[in-house]
mmCIF file of C-alpha atoms in Angstrom:
data_model
loop_
_atom_site.group_PDB
_atom_site.id
_atom_site.type_symbol
_atom_site.label_atom_id
_atom_site.label_comp_id
_atom_site.label_asym_id
_atom_site.label_seq_id
_atom_site.Cartn_x
_atom_site.Cartn_y
_atom_site.Cartn_z
ATOM 1 C CA MET E 1 60.277 -10.425 27.416
ATOM 2 C CA SER E 2 59.892 -12.521 24.045
ATOM 3 C CA VAL E 3 57.519 -11.647 21.185
ATOM 4 C CA ILE E 4 54.423 -13.535 21.150
ATOM 5 C CA GLY E 5 53.336 -14.212 17.821
ATOM 6 C CA LYS E 6 55.073 -13.932 13.814
ATOM 7 C CA PRO E 7 54.663 -10.619 12.596
ATOM 8 C CA VAL E 8 53.857 -11.123 8.625
ATOM 9 C CA LYS E 9 56.690 -10.411 5.351
ATOM 10 C CA ARG E 10 56.684 -7.489 3.378
ATOM 11 C CA PRO E 11 55.169 -8.357 0.278
ATOM 12 C CA GLU E 12 57.933 -8.354 -2.376
ATOM 13 C CA GLN E 13 58.761 -5.316 -5.025
ATOM 14 C CA LYS E 14 56.159 -5.962 -7.603
ATOM 15 C CA GLY E 15 57.506 -5.716 -11.506
ATOM 16 C CA LEU E 16 58.357 -2.899 -13.533
ATOM 17 C CA LEU E 17 54.884 -3.301 -15.505
ATOM 18 C CA ALA E 18 52.706 -4.069 -12.305
ATOM 19 C CA ARG E 19 54.599 -1.018 -11.099
ATOM 20 C CA THR E 20 52.994 1.113 -14.006
ATOM 21 C CA TYR E 21 49.053 0.328 -12.328
ATOM 22 C CA LEU E 22 48.432 -0.415 -16.003
ATOM 23 C CA PRO E 23 47.314 -3.781 -15.675
ATOM 24 C CA SER E 24 45.119 -3.156 -13.000
ATOM 25 C CA VAL E 25 44.012 -0.109 -14.328
ATOM 26 C CA LEU E 26 42.604 -2.460 -17.594
ATOM 27 C CA LYS E 27 41.357 -5.075 -15.439
ATOM 28 C CA GLY E 28 39.072 -2.466 -13.333
ATOM 29 C CA MET E 29 37.684 -1.206 -16.600
ATOM 30 C CA TRP E 30 38.170 -4.480 -17.960
ATOM 31 C CA ILE E 31 35.181 -4.683 -14.958
ATOM 32 C CA THR E 32 33.095 -1.910 -15.713
ATOM 33 C CA LEU E 33 32.698 -2.724 -19.243
ATOM 34 C CA ARG E 34 31.531 -6.020 -18.627
ATOM 35 C CA HIS E 35 28.693 -4.552 -16.226
ATOM 36 C CA MET E 36 27.568 -2.723 -19.256
ATOM 37 C CA PHE E 37 26.663 -5.220 -20.975
ATOM 38 C CA ARG E 38 24.641 -7.763 -18.159
ATOM 39 C CA PRO E 39 20.820 -6.652 -17.409
ATOM 40 C CA LYS E 40 19.923 -3.894 -16.452
ATOM 41 C CA VAL E 41 18.084 -3.679 -12.632
ATOM 42 C CA THR E 42 17.837 0.151 -12.410
ATOM 43 C CA MET E 43 13.445 0.915 -11.732
ATOM 44 C CA GLN E 44 12.970 4.247 -13.775
ATOM 45 C CA TYR E 45 11.292 5.399 -10.035
ATOM 46 C CA PRO E 46 8.424 7.580 -11.117
ATOM 47 C CA GLU E 47 7.439 6.536 -14.807
ATOM 48 C CA GLU E 48 8.131 2.703 -13.725
ATOM 49 C CA THR E 49 6.744 1.400 -10.108
ATOM 50 C CA TRP E 50 7.254 -1.275 -8.703
ATOM 51 C CA ALA E 51 4.972 -4.448 -8.638
ATOM 52 C CA LEU E 52 3.686 -4.247 -5.311
ATOM 53 C CA PRO E 53 2.347 -8.157 -3.492
ATOM 54 C CA ASP E 54 -1.133 -8.191 -3.019
ATOM 55 C CA ARG E 55 -0.788 -8.243 1.085
ATOM 56 C CA TYR E 56 1.326 -5.176 0.322
ATOM 57 C CA ARG E 57 0.419 -2.686 3.560
ATOM 58 C CA GLY E 58 0.573 0.274 3.369
ATOM 59 C CA LEU E 59 -1.339 3.909 4.867
ATOM 60 C CA PRO E 60 -4.945 2.007 6.477
ATOM 61 C CA ALA E 61 -7.827 3.422 5.565
ATOM 62 C CA LEU E 62 -11.820 3.415 6.533
ATOM 63 C CA VAL E 63 -13.915 1.659 3.958
ATOM 64 C CA ARG E 64 -17.701 1.434 3.135
ATOM 65 C CA ASP E 65 -20.083 -1.236 1.955
ATOM 66 C CA ASP E 66 -21.712 -1.767 -1.194
ATOM 67 C CA SER E 67 -25.101 1.320 -0.071
ATOM 68 C CA GLU E 68 -22.229 3.704 1.271
ATOM 69 C CA ARG E 69 -22.182 2.761 4.891
ATOM 70 C CA VAL E 70 -19.296 4.070 7.082
ATOM 71 C CA LYS E 71 -18.598 0.067 8.494
ATOM 72 C CA CYS E 72 -17.036 1.874 11.365
ATOM 73 C CA VAL E 73 -18.766 1.060 14.106
ATOM 74 C CA ALA E 74 -16.542 3.233 16.952
ATOM 75 C CA CYS E 75 -15.299 0.269 18.755
ATOM 76 C CA PHE E 76 -12.420 1.782 19.677
ATOM 77 C CA LEU E 77 -10.892 -1.232 19.054
ATOM 78 C CA CYS E 78 -8.046 -0.834 16.628
ATOM 79 C CA GLN E 79 -7.621 3.173 19.172
ATOM 80 C CA PHE E 80 -7.005 0.706 21.721
ATOM 81 C CA VAL E 81 -4.225 -2.358 20.009
ATOM 82 C CA CYS E 82 -2.465 0.342 18.119
ATOM 83 C CA PRO E 83 1.191 -0.118 18.755
ATOM 84 C CA PRO E 84 2.105 3.710 18.409
ATOM 85 C CA LYS E 85 -1.439 4.553 19.604
ATOM 86 C CA ALA E 86 -1.538 6.270 15.735
ATOM 87 C CA ILE E 87 -5.611 6.446 16.311
ATOM 88 C CA HIS E 88 -8.107 8.863 17.548
ATOM 89 C CA ILE E 89 -11.837 7.674 17.797
ATOM 90 C CA GLU E 90 -14.413 9.649 18.831
ATOM 91 C CA ALA E 91 -17.867 8.302 19.031
ATOM 92 C CA GLN E 92 -21.621 9.548 18.601
ATOM 93 C CA GLU E 93 -24.821 7.961 17.546
ATOM 94 C CA ILE E 94 -26.184 6.956 14.208
ATOM 95 C CA ALA E 95 -30.148 6.912 13.182
ATOM 96 C CA THR E 96 -30.305 3.254 13.299
ATOM 97 C CA GLY E 97 -29.994 2.795 17.309
ATOM 98 C CA VAL E 98 -27.945 -0.550 17.512
ATOM 99 C CA GLU E 99 -24.424 0.765 16.628
ATOM 100 C CA LYS E 100 -22.142 3.617 17.178
ATOM 101 C CA GLY E 101 -20.812 5.831 14.779
ATOM 102 C CA PRO E 102 -16.607 7.585 14.632
ATOM 103 C CA LYS E 103 -17.763 11.688 14.941
ATOM 104 C CA VAL E 104 -14.390 11.620 14.607
ATOM 105 C CA PHE E 105 -11.684 8.464 13.253
ATOM 106 C CA ASP E 106 -8.633 10.371 12.284
ATOM 107 C CA ILE E 107 -4.694 8.532 12.252
ATOM 108 C CA ASN E 108 -2.006 10.634 12.416
ATOM 109 C CA MET E 109 0.236 8.714 9.201
ATOM 110 C CA LEU E 110 3.120 9.420 10.765
ATOM 111 C CA ARG E 111 2.902 7.446 13.690
ATOM 112 C CA CYS E 112 1.410 4.848 12.222
ATOM 113 C CA ILE E 113 4.027 1.962 11.671
ATOM 114 C CA MET E 114 1.734 0.566 9.383
ATOM 115 C CA CYS E 115 1.900 -3.605 10.905
ATOM 116 C CA GLY E 116 -2.145 -3.945 10.915
ATOM 117 C CA TYR E 117 -3.209 -5.076 13.824
ATOM 118 C CA CYS E 118 -6.116 -2.634 13.653
ATOM 119 C CA GLU E 119 -7.052 -4.678 9.950
ATOM 120 C CA GLU E 120 -6.450 -7.590 11.981
ATOM 121 C CA VAL E 121 -8.894 -6.973 14.611
ATOM 122 C CA CYS E 122 -11.687 -4.877 13.626
ATOM 123 C CA PRO E 123 -14.887 -6.547 14.303
ATOM 124 C CA GLU E 124 -16.869 -5.105 10.967
ATOM 125 C CA GLN E 125 -13.754 -4.990 8.597
ATOM 126 C CA ALA E 126 -14.440 -1.707 8.696
ATOM 127 C CA ILE E 127 -10.432 -0.313 8.198
ATOM 128 C CA PHE E 128 -7.964 -2.454 6.050
ATOM 129 C CA LEU E 129 -4.308 -1.350 4.693
ATOM 130 C CA THR E 130 -4.446 0.350 1.292
ATOM 131 C CA ARG E 131 -1.463 -0.498 -1.246
ATOM 132 C CA GLU E 132 -0.477 4.014 -0.923
ATOM 133 C CA TYR E 133 2.750 4.108 -0.010
ATOM 134 C CA GLN E 134 4.026 7.399 -2.100
ATOM 135 C CA THR E 135 2.790 10.017 0.502
ATOM 136 C CA VAL E 136 4.619 12.609 1.796
ATOM 137 C CA GLY E 137 4.092 15.266 3.648
ATOM 138 C CA LEU E 138 5.390 18.662 4.377
ATOM 139 C CA SER E 139 4.132 19.179 8.186
ATOM 140 C CA ARG E 140 2.351 17.103 10.844
ATOM 141 C CA GLU E 141 -0.275 18.444 10.654
ATOM 142 C CA GLN E 142 -1.224 17.765 6.500
ATOM 143 C CA MET E 143 -0.620 13.713 7.278
ATOM 144 C CA ILE E 144 -3.214 13.533 10.402
ATOM 145 C CA PHE E 145 -6.241 11.582 7.951
ATOM 146 C CA ASN E 146 -9.361 12.556 9.565
ATOM 147 C CA LYS E 147 -12.801 10.511 8.920
ATOM 148 C CA ASP E 148 -13.282 12.168 5.532
ATOM 149 C CA ARG E 149 -10.298 11.766 3.674
ATOM 150 C CA LEU E 150 -9.884 7.789 5.139
ATOM 151 C CA LEU E 151 -12.623 6.472 3.276
ATOM 152 C CA GLU E 152 -12.354 8.644 -0.032
ATOM 153 C CA MET E 153 -8.358 6.242 0.468
ATOM 154 C CA GLY E 154 -10.347 3.311 1.135
ATOM 155 C CA GLY E 155 -13.371 3.531 -1.065
ATOM 156 C CA VAL E 156 -15.808 0.431 -0.968
ATOM 157 C CA ARG E 157 -15.661 -3.025 -0.313
ATOM 158 C CA PRO E 158 -18.205 -5.446 -0.681
ATOM 159 C CA ASP E 159 -19.761 -7.338 2.723
ATOM 160 C CA PRO E 160 -21.090 -10.116 1.965
ATOM 161 C CA ILE E 161 -22.949 -9.819 5.748
ATOM 162 C CA ARG E 162 -25.109 -6.850 5.037
ATOM 163 C CA LYS E 163 -26.141 -6.517 8.503
ATOM 164 C CA TRP E 164 -27.452 -3.084 8.068
ATOM 165 C CA SER E 165 -30.163 -4.401 5.421
ATOM 166 C CA ARG E 166 -31.545 -6.799 7.685
ATOM 167 C CA LEU E 167 -31.938 -3.702 10.803
ATOM 168 C CA ALA E 168 -35.414 -3.027 10.887
ATOM 169 C CA PRO E 169 -35.239 1.105 10.862
ATOM 170 C CA PRO E 170 -36.494 2.684 13.823
ATOM 171 C CA ALA E 171 -39.887 4.916 13.492
ATOM 172 C CA GLY E 172 -39.198 8.188 12.073
ATOM 173 C CA ALA E 173 -35.545 6.754 11.114
ATOM 174 C CA PRO E 174 -34.171 7.838 7.573
ATOM 175 C CA GLU E 175 -33.698 4.066 5.216
ATOM 176 C CA ARG E 176 -30.504 3.690 5.704
ATOM 177 C CA GLY E 177 -27.958 6.776 7.467
ATOM 178 C CA HIS E 178 -24.772 7.513 9.342
ATOM 179 C CA GLU E 179 -25.576 10.449 10.510
ATOM 180 C CA PRO E 180 -25.787 11.707 14.663
ATOM 181 C CA ALA E 181 -29.117 10.194 15.941
ATOM 182 C CA PRO E 182 -32.427 12.028 16.051
ATOM 183 C CA VAL E 183 -31.990 14.308 18.856
ATOM 184 C CA THR E 184 -35.489 13.488 20.566
ATOM 185 C CA GLN E 185 -33.659 9.930 21.541
ATOM 186 C CA GLY E 186 -31.630 11.824 23.544
ATOM 187 C CA ALA E 187 -29.503 10.269 25.280
ATOM 188 C CA ALA E 188 -27.993 12.006 28.079
ATOM 189 C CA ARG E 189 -24.391 13.566 27.071
ATOM 190 C CA MET Z 1 15.200 32.406 -39.075
ATOM 191 C CA SER Z 2 14.272 35.539 -40.489
ATOM 192 C CA ASP Z 3 14.295 37.994 -37.649
ATOM 193 C CA ASP Z 4 16.429 38.558 -34.872
ATOM 194 C CA ALA Z 5 13.605 37.366 -31.656
ATOM 195 C CA SER Z 6 12.954 33.781 -33.143
ATOM 196 C CA ALA Z 7 15.825 33.776 -33.535
ATOM 197 C CA VAL Z 8 17.436 34.504 -30.285
ATOM 198 C CA ASP Z 9 14.283 31.886 -28.150
ATOM 199 C CA HIS Z 10 15.188 29.092 -30.818
ATOM 200 C CA TRP Z 11 19.092 29.478 -30.105
ATOM 201 C CA VAL Z 12 19.303 30.777 -26.311
ATOM 202 C CA LEU Z 13 18.079 29.878 -23.066
ATOM 203 C CA THR Z 14 17.588 32.402 -20.492
ATOM 204 C CA THR Z 15 16.903 32.031 -17.295
ATOM 205 C CA ARG Z 16 17.003 34.912 -14.256
ATOM 206 C CA LEU Z 17 20.040 34.115 -11.862
ATOM 207 C CA ALA Z 18 17.815 33.046 -8.780
ATOM 208 C CA ASP Z 19 16.381 30.359 -10.838
ATOM 209 C CA TYR Z 20 19.972 28.790 -12.568
ATOM 210 C CA VAL Z 21 20.869 28.095 -8.982
ATOM 211 C CA ALA Z 22 17.800 26.599 -7.723
ATOM 212 C CA TRP Z 23 17.949 24.371 -10.772
ATOM 213 C CA GLY Z 24 21.886 23.887 -10.018
ATOM 214 C CA ARG Z 25 20.926 23.274 -6.452
ATOM 215 C CA LYS Z 26 18.068 21.047 -6.573
ATOM 216 C CA ASN Z 27 19.859 18.651 -9.352
ATOM 217 C CA SER Z 28 22.787 18.230 -6.854
ATOM 218 C CA LEU Z 29 21.139 17.604 -3.312
ATOM 219 C CA TRP Z 30 24.326 16.425 -1.402
ATOM 220 C CA PRO Z 31 22.112 14.723 1.136
ATOM 221 C CA MET Z 32 23.904 13.972 4.961
ATOM 222 C CA PRO Z 33 22.798 10.400 5.885
ATOM 223 C CA MET Z 34 21.834 11.035 9.432
ATOM 224 C CA GLY Z 35 21.851 7.229 9.608
ATOM 225 C CA LEU Z 36 20.714 5.932 12.965
ATOM 226 C CA ALA Z 37 18.272 3.110 13.177
ATOM 227 C CA CYS Z 38 16.378 0.903 10.815
ATOM 228 C CA CYS Z 39 15.405 3.372 8.304
ATOM 229 C CA ALA Z 40 19.318 3.795 7.549
ATOM 230 C CA ILE Z 41 19.672 0.302 5.341
ATOM 231 C CA GLU Z 42 16.187 2.342 2.940
ATOM 232 C CA LEU Z 43 18.284 5.022 2.977
ATOM 233 C CA MET Z 44 21.045 2.783 2.069
ATOM 234 C CA ALA Z 45 18.788 0.493 -0.637
ATOM 235 C CA MET Z 46 17.971 3.672 -2.369
ATOM 236 C CA VAL Z 47 21.446 4.405 -3.182
ATOM 237 C CA ALA Z 48 21.998 1.005 -4.774
ATOM 238 C CA PRO Z 49 20.897 0.447 -8.658
ATOM 239 C CA ARG Z 50 17.464 -0.605 -8.079
ATOM 240 C CA TYR Z 51 16.777 2.804 -7.342
ATOM 241 C CA ASP Z 52 19.850 4.043 -7.455
ATOM 242 C CA VAL Z 53 18.819 7.864 -6.382
ATOM 243 C CA ALA Z 54 22.513 8.875 -9.250
ATOM 244 C CA ARG Z 55 19.075 9.464 -11.689
ATOM 245 C CA PHE Z 56 18.676 12.434 -9.386
ATOM 246 C CA GLY Z 57 21.342 13.648 -8.692
ATOM 247 C CA ALA Z 58 22.044 13.044 -4.619
ATOM 248 C CA GLU Z 59 24.208 10.148 -5.040
ATOM 249 C CA ALA Z 60 26.854 11.615 -3.264
ATOM 250 C CA LEU Z 61 25.925 10.989 0.403
ATOM 251 C CA ARG Z 62 28.639 13.699 2.532
ATOM 252 C CA PHE Z 63 29.556 12.284 5.840
ATOM 253 C CA SER Z 64 30.702 15.574 6.945
ATOM 254 C CA PRO Z 65 28.303 18.230 7.099
ATOM 255 C CA ARG Z 66 30.217 21.206 5.649
ATOM 256 C CA GLN Z 67 30.046 19.561 2.913
ATOM 257 C CA ALA Z 68 26.174 19.361 2.357
ATOM 258 C CA ASP Z 69 22.615 20.372 1.712
ATOM 259 C CA MET Z 70 19.800 18.297 2.642
ATOM 260 C CA MET Z 71 19.953 15.880 5.940
ATOM 261 C CA VAL Z 72 17.693 12.246 5.919
ATOM 262 C CA VAL Z 73 17.187 11.918 9.508
ATOM 263 C CA ALA Z 74 16.579 8.331 9.034
ATOM 264 C CA GLY Z 75 15.641 6.144 12.234
ATOM 265 C CA THR Z 76 14.922 7.057 16.315
ATOM 266 C CA VAL Z 77 16.332 10.061 17.658
ATOM 267 C CA SER Z 78 16.784 9.423 21.007
ATOM 268 C CA LYS Z 79 17.587 12.124 23.519
ATOM 269 C CA LYS Z 80 21.421 11.337 23.676
ATOM 270 C CA MET Z 81 21.395 11.149 20.465
ATOM 271 C CA ALA Z 82 19.522 14.693 19.769
ATOM 272 C CA PRO Z 83 22.414 17.533 20.786
ATOM 273 C CA ALA Z 84 24.502 15.181 18.048
ATOM 274 C CA VAL Z 85 22.418 15.685 15.163
ATOM 275 C CA LYS Z 86 20.813 18.788 16.279
ATOM 276 C CA ARG Z 87 25.007 20.097 16.058
ATOM 277 C CA ILE Z 88 25.507 18.457 12.412
ATOM 278 C CA TYR Z 89 22.562 20.197 11.177
ATOM 279 C CA ASP Z 90 24.150 23.333 12.717
ATOM 280 C CA GLN Z 91 27.243 22.692 11.464
ATOM 281 C CA MET Z 92 26.120 22.159 7.456
ATOM 282 C CA PRO Z 93 25.950 25.601 5.570
ATOM 283 C CA GLU Z 94 22.876 26.861 4.298
ATOM 284 C CA PRO Z 95 20.669 26.337 2.398
ATOM 285 C CA LYS Z 96 19.714 23.459 3.631
ATOM 286 C CA TRP Z 97 17.330 20.891 3.917
ATOM 287 C CA VAL Z 98 15.958 17.828 6.272
ATOM 288 C CA ILE Z 99 14.229 14.735 4.835
ATOM 289 C CA ALA Z 100 12.980 13.123 8.325
ATOM 290 C CA MET Z 101 12.146 9.815 6.879
ATOM 291 C CA GLY Z 102 10.019 7.220 8.858
ATOM 292 C CA ALA Z 103 7.384 6.976 12.237
ATOM 293 C CA CYS Z 104 10.071 7.259 14.278
ATOM 294 C CA ALA Z 105 11.576 10.539 13.282
ATOM 295 C CA SER Z 106 9.013 12.324 12.354
ATOM 296 C CA THR Z 107 6.555 11.954 15.376
ATOM 297 C CA GLY Z 108 8.602 9.688 17.135
ATOM 298 C CA GLY Z 109 6.734 6.402 15.957
ATOM 299 C CA MET Z 110 5.993 3.967 18.342
ATOM 300 C CA PHE Z 111 8.561 4.318 20.723
ATOM 301 C CA ARG Z 112 6.773 7.131 23.188
ATOM 302 C CA SER Z 113 9.738 6.720 25.413
ATOM 303 C CA TYR Z 114 11.303 9.254 27.941
ATOM 304 C CA ALA Z 115 14.068 7.903 26.186
ATOM 305 C CA VAL Z 116 13.474 8.873 22.645
ATOM 306 C CA THR Z 117 12.564 12.565 21.107
ATOM 307 C CA GLN Z 118 9.144 12.925 19.500
ATOM 308 C CA GLY Z 119 9.976 13.455 16.443
ATOM 309 C CA VAL Z 120 12.711 15.828 15.290
ATOM 310 C CA ASP Z 121 11.145 18.605 14.530
ATOM 311 C CA GLU Z 122 11.896 19.026 18.247
ATOM 312 C CA ILE Z 123 14.917 19.656 17.667
ATOM 313 C CA ILE Z 124 16.032 20.685 13.653
ATOM 314 C CA PRO Z 125 12.778 22.588 11.721
ATOM 315 C CA VAL Z 126 11.937 20.073 8.640
ATOM 316 C CA ASP Z 127 10.991 20.410 5.692
ATOM 317 C CA VAL Z 128 9.423 17.068 4.411
ATOM 318 C CA TYR Z 129 8.023 14.250 6.638
ATOM 319 C CA ILE Z 130 7.763 10.339 5.323
ATOM 320 C CA PRO Z 131 5.411 7.567 6.481
ATOM 321 C CA GLY Z 132 6.306 4.807 7.091
ATOM 322 C CA CYS Z 133 8.202 2.365 9.212
ATOM 323 C CA PRO Z 134 10.254 1.656 7.392
ATOM 324 C CA PRO Z 135 9.391 4.024 4.461
ATOM 325 C CA ARG Z 136 10.201 2.087 1.066
ATOM 326 C CA PRO Z 137 13.087 3.180 -0.869
ATOM 327 C CA GLU Z 138 10.382 4.329 -3.001
ATOM 328 C CA SER Z 139 8.453 6.614 -0.251
ATOM 329 C CA LEU Z 140 12.253 8.229 0.339
ATOM 330 C CA LEU Z 141 12.969 9.264 -3.309
ATOM 331 C CA GLU Z 142 9.595 10.946 -3.498
ATOM 332 C CA GLY Z 143 10.272 12.900 -0.411
ATOM 333 C CA ILE Z 144 13.467 13.881 -2.193
ATOM 334 C CA MET Z 145 11.399 14.971 -5.042
ATOM 335 C CA GLN Z 146 9.271 16.869 -2.815
ATOM 336 C CA VAL Z 147 12.373 18.348 -1.615
ATOM 337 C CA GLN Z 148 13.734 19.719 -5.229
ATOM 338 C CA ARG Z 149 10.034 21.242 -5.307
ATOM 339 C CA LEU Z 150 10.747 23.389 -2.290
ATOM 340 C CA VAL Z 151 14.686 23.928 -4.008
ATOM 341 C CA GLU Z 152 12.927 26.008 -6.882
ATOM 342 C CA GLU Z 153 9.510 27.146 -4.590
ATOM 343 C CA ARG Z 154 12.470 28.667 -3.012
ATOM 344 C CA ALA Z 155 13.657 30.707 -6.244
ATOM 345 C CA ARG Z 156 10.218 31.469 -6.592
ATOM 346 C CA ALA Z 157 9.332 33.080 -3.538
ATOM 347 C CA GLY Z 158 12.500 35.208 -3.408
ATOM 348 C CA ARG Z 159 12.094 36.832 -6.667
ATOM 349 C CA GLY Z 160 8.483 36.801 -6.006
ATOM 350 C CA ALA Z 161 6.825 34.698 -9.123
ATOM 351 C CA PRO Z 162 3.933 33.024 -7.916
ATOM 352 C CA PRO Z 163 3.464 29.172 -6.286
ATOM 353 C CA LEU Z 164 4.279 26.378 -8.941
ATOM 354 C CA SER Z 165 0.961 24.714 -9.579
ATOM 355 C CA ALA Z 166 1.231 21.866 -7.248
ATOM 356 C CA PRO Z 167 2.777 19.195 -9.654
ATOM 357 C CA SER Z 168 2.362 15.818 -8.381
ATOM 358 C CA ALA Z 169 0.660 15.973 -4.844
ATOM 359 C CA PRO Z 170 1.369 12.141 -5.123
ATOM 360 C CA ALA Z 171 -1.526 10.409 -6.352
ATOM 361 C CA ALA Z 172 -3.263 9.673 -2.716
ATOM 362 C CA ALA Z 173 -5.616 6.396 -3.235
ATOM 363 C CA GLY Z 174 -4.457 5.582 -6.911
ATOM 364 C CA ARG Z 175 -3.940 1.834 -6.994
#
């Protein structure tokens, strides 16, 4: 049976100098030396951080409008669209009588994949992705952020529409409130 | 140096053996890179010059579990892979720590599926969870710093000392 293909030749024996490996060692050290004078690329992380782009997508958070009102109306769109189902909402009536508000709003940050669908789908512009990326957790429970924590992270975003200020509050209701409705309105649950 | 006490304070560092060992441990955490998905790319980025985990003494990625201190589970742990992850964890010598990196390793992430473990903590105990999909290399460095704190805490707890005064729960909502 004939051999298919042609085997390569063994390389010829190197000279005496090459067999001491000194030229190769020096060549390698020369490369190391050259790199010492190149610009340094390492980011000294905890002291020095990266300049994040404006649209960086970090952990999501809820925001308030400029009159400190929770903008979320508990429409459940973000919970519905969330690919990993990281959002859990429970709604409640609020004192204005026309909208709902979130009673419970939990985001499991370990489920969250920071895709930004919630921000995109939100009709009230109440949920945003912050630029926070440095949070780590020691337990799963610790990384489920509740409504208060999310509002604290989100802070205030001024809203040019001012929907709430155009709304006449029902008689007896406080001026602006995102609290549960008075029991007298009596929605049976 | 007139009196002896100040001379000792000036020239000699005293510590407890447990603290000394913990200091050595926390500055030479050898990671076991359990790279299972895209998170492993960020894990590699963390080792590369830009983020350079050698500054934390954790640059020696050991692919043999017997030489590793800290397992970084980076990626989706499928049910098929889970026994291997468990076995590799069991082969690591004590003391050992585990970082669940990213949404998949921490909770299963978007893979709510019969084929994926819903978090690697279903099979091995996890010390630090890192959110993100995938997390940035900085987040992973943050996680490694957290493990270093845990190493120190364990030594302190072992000799009945009070825990450290939580130095930096990383400033949430900072920027």
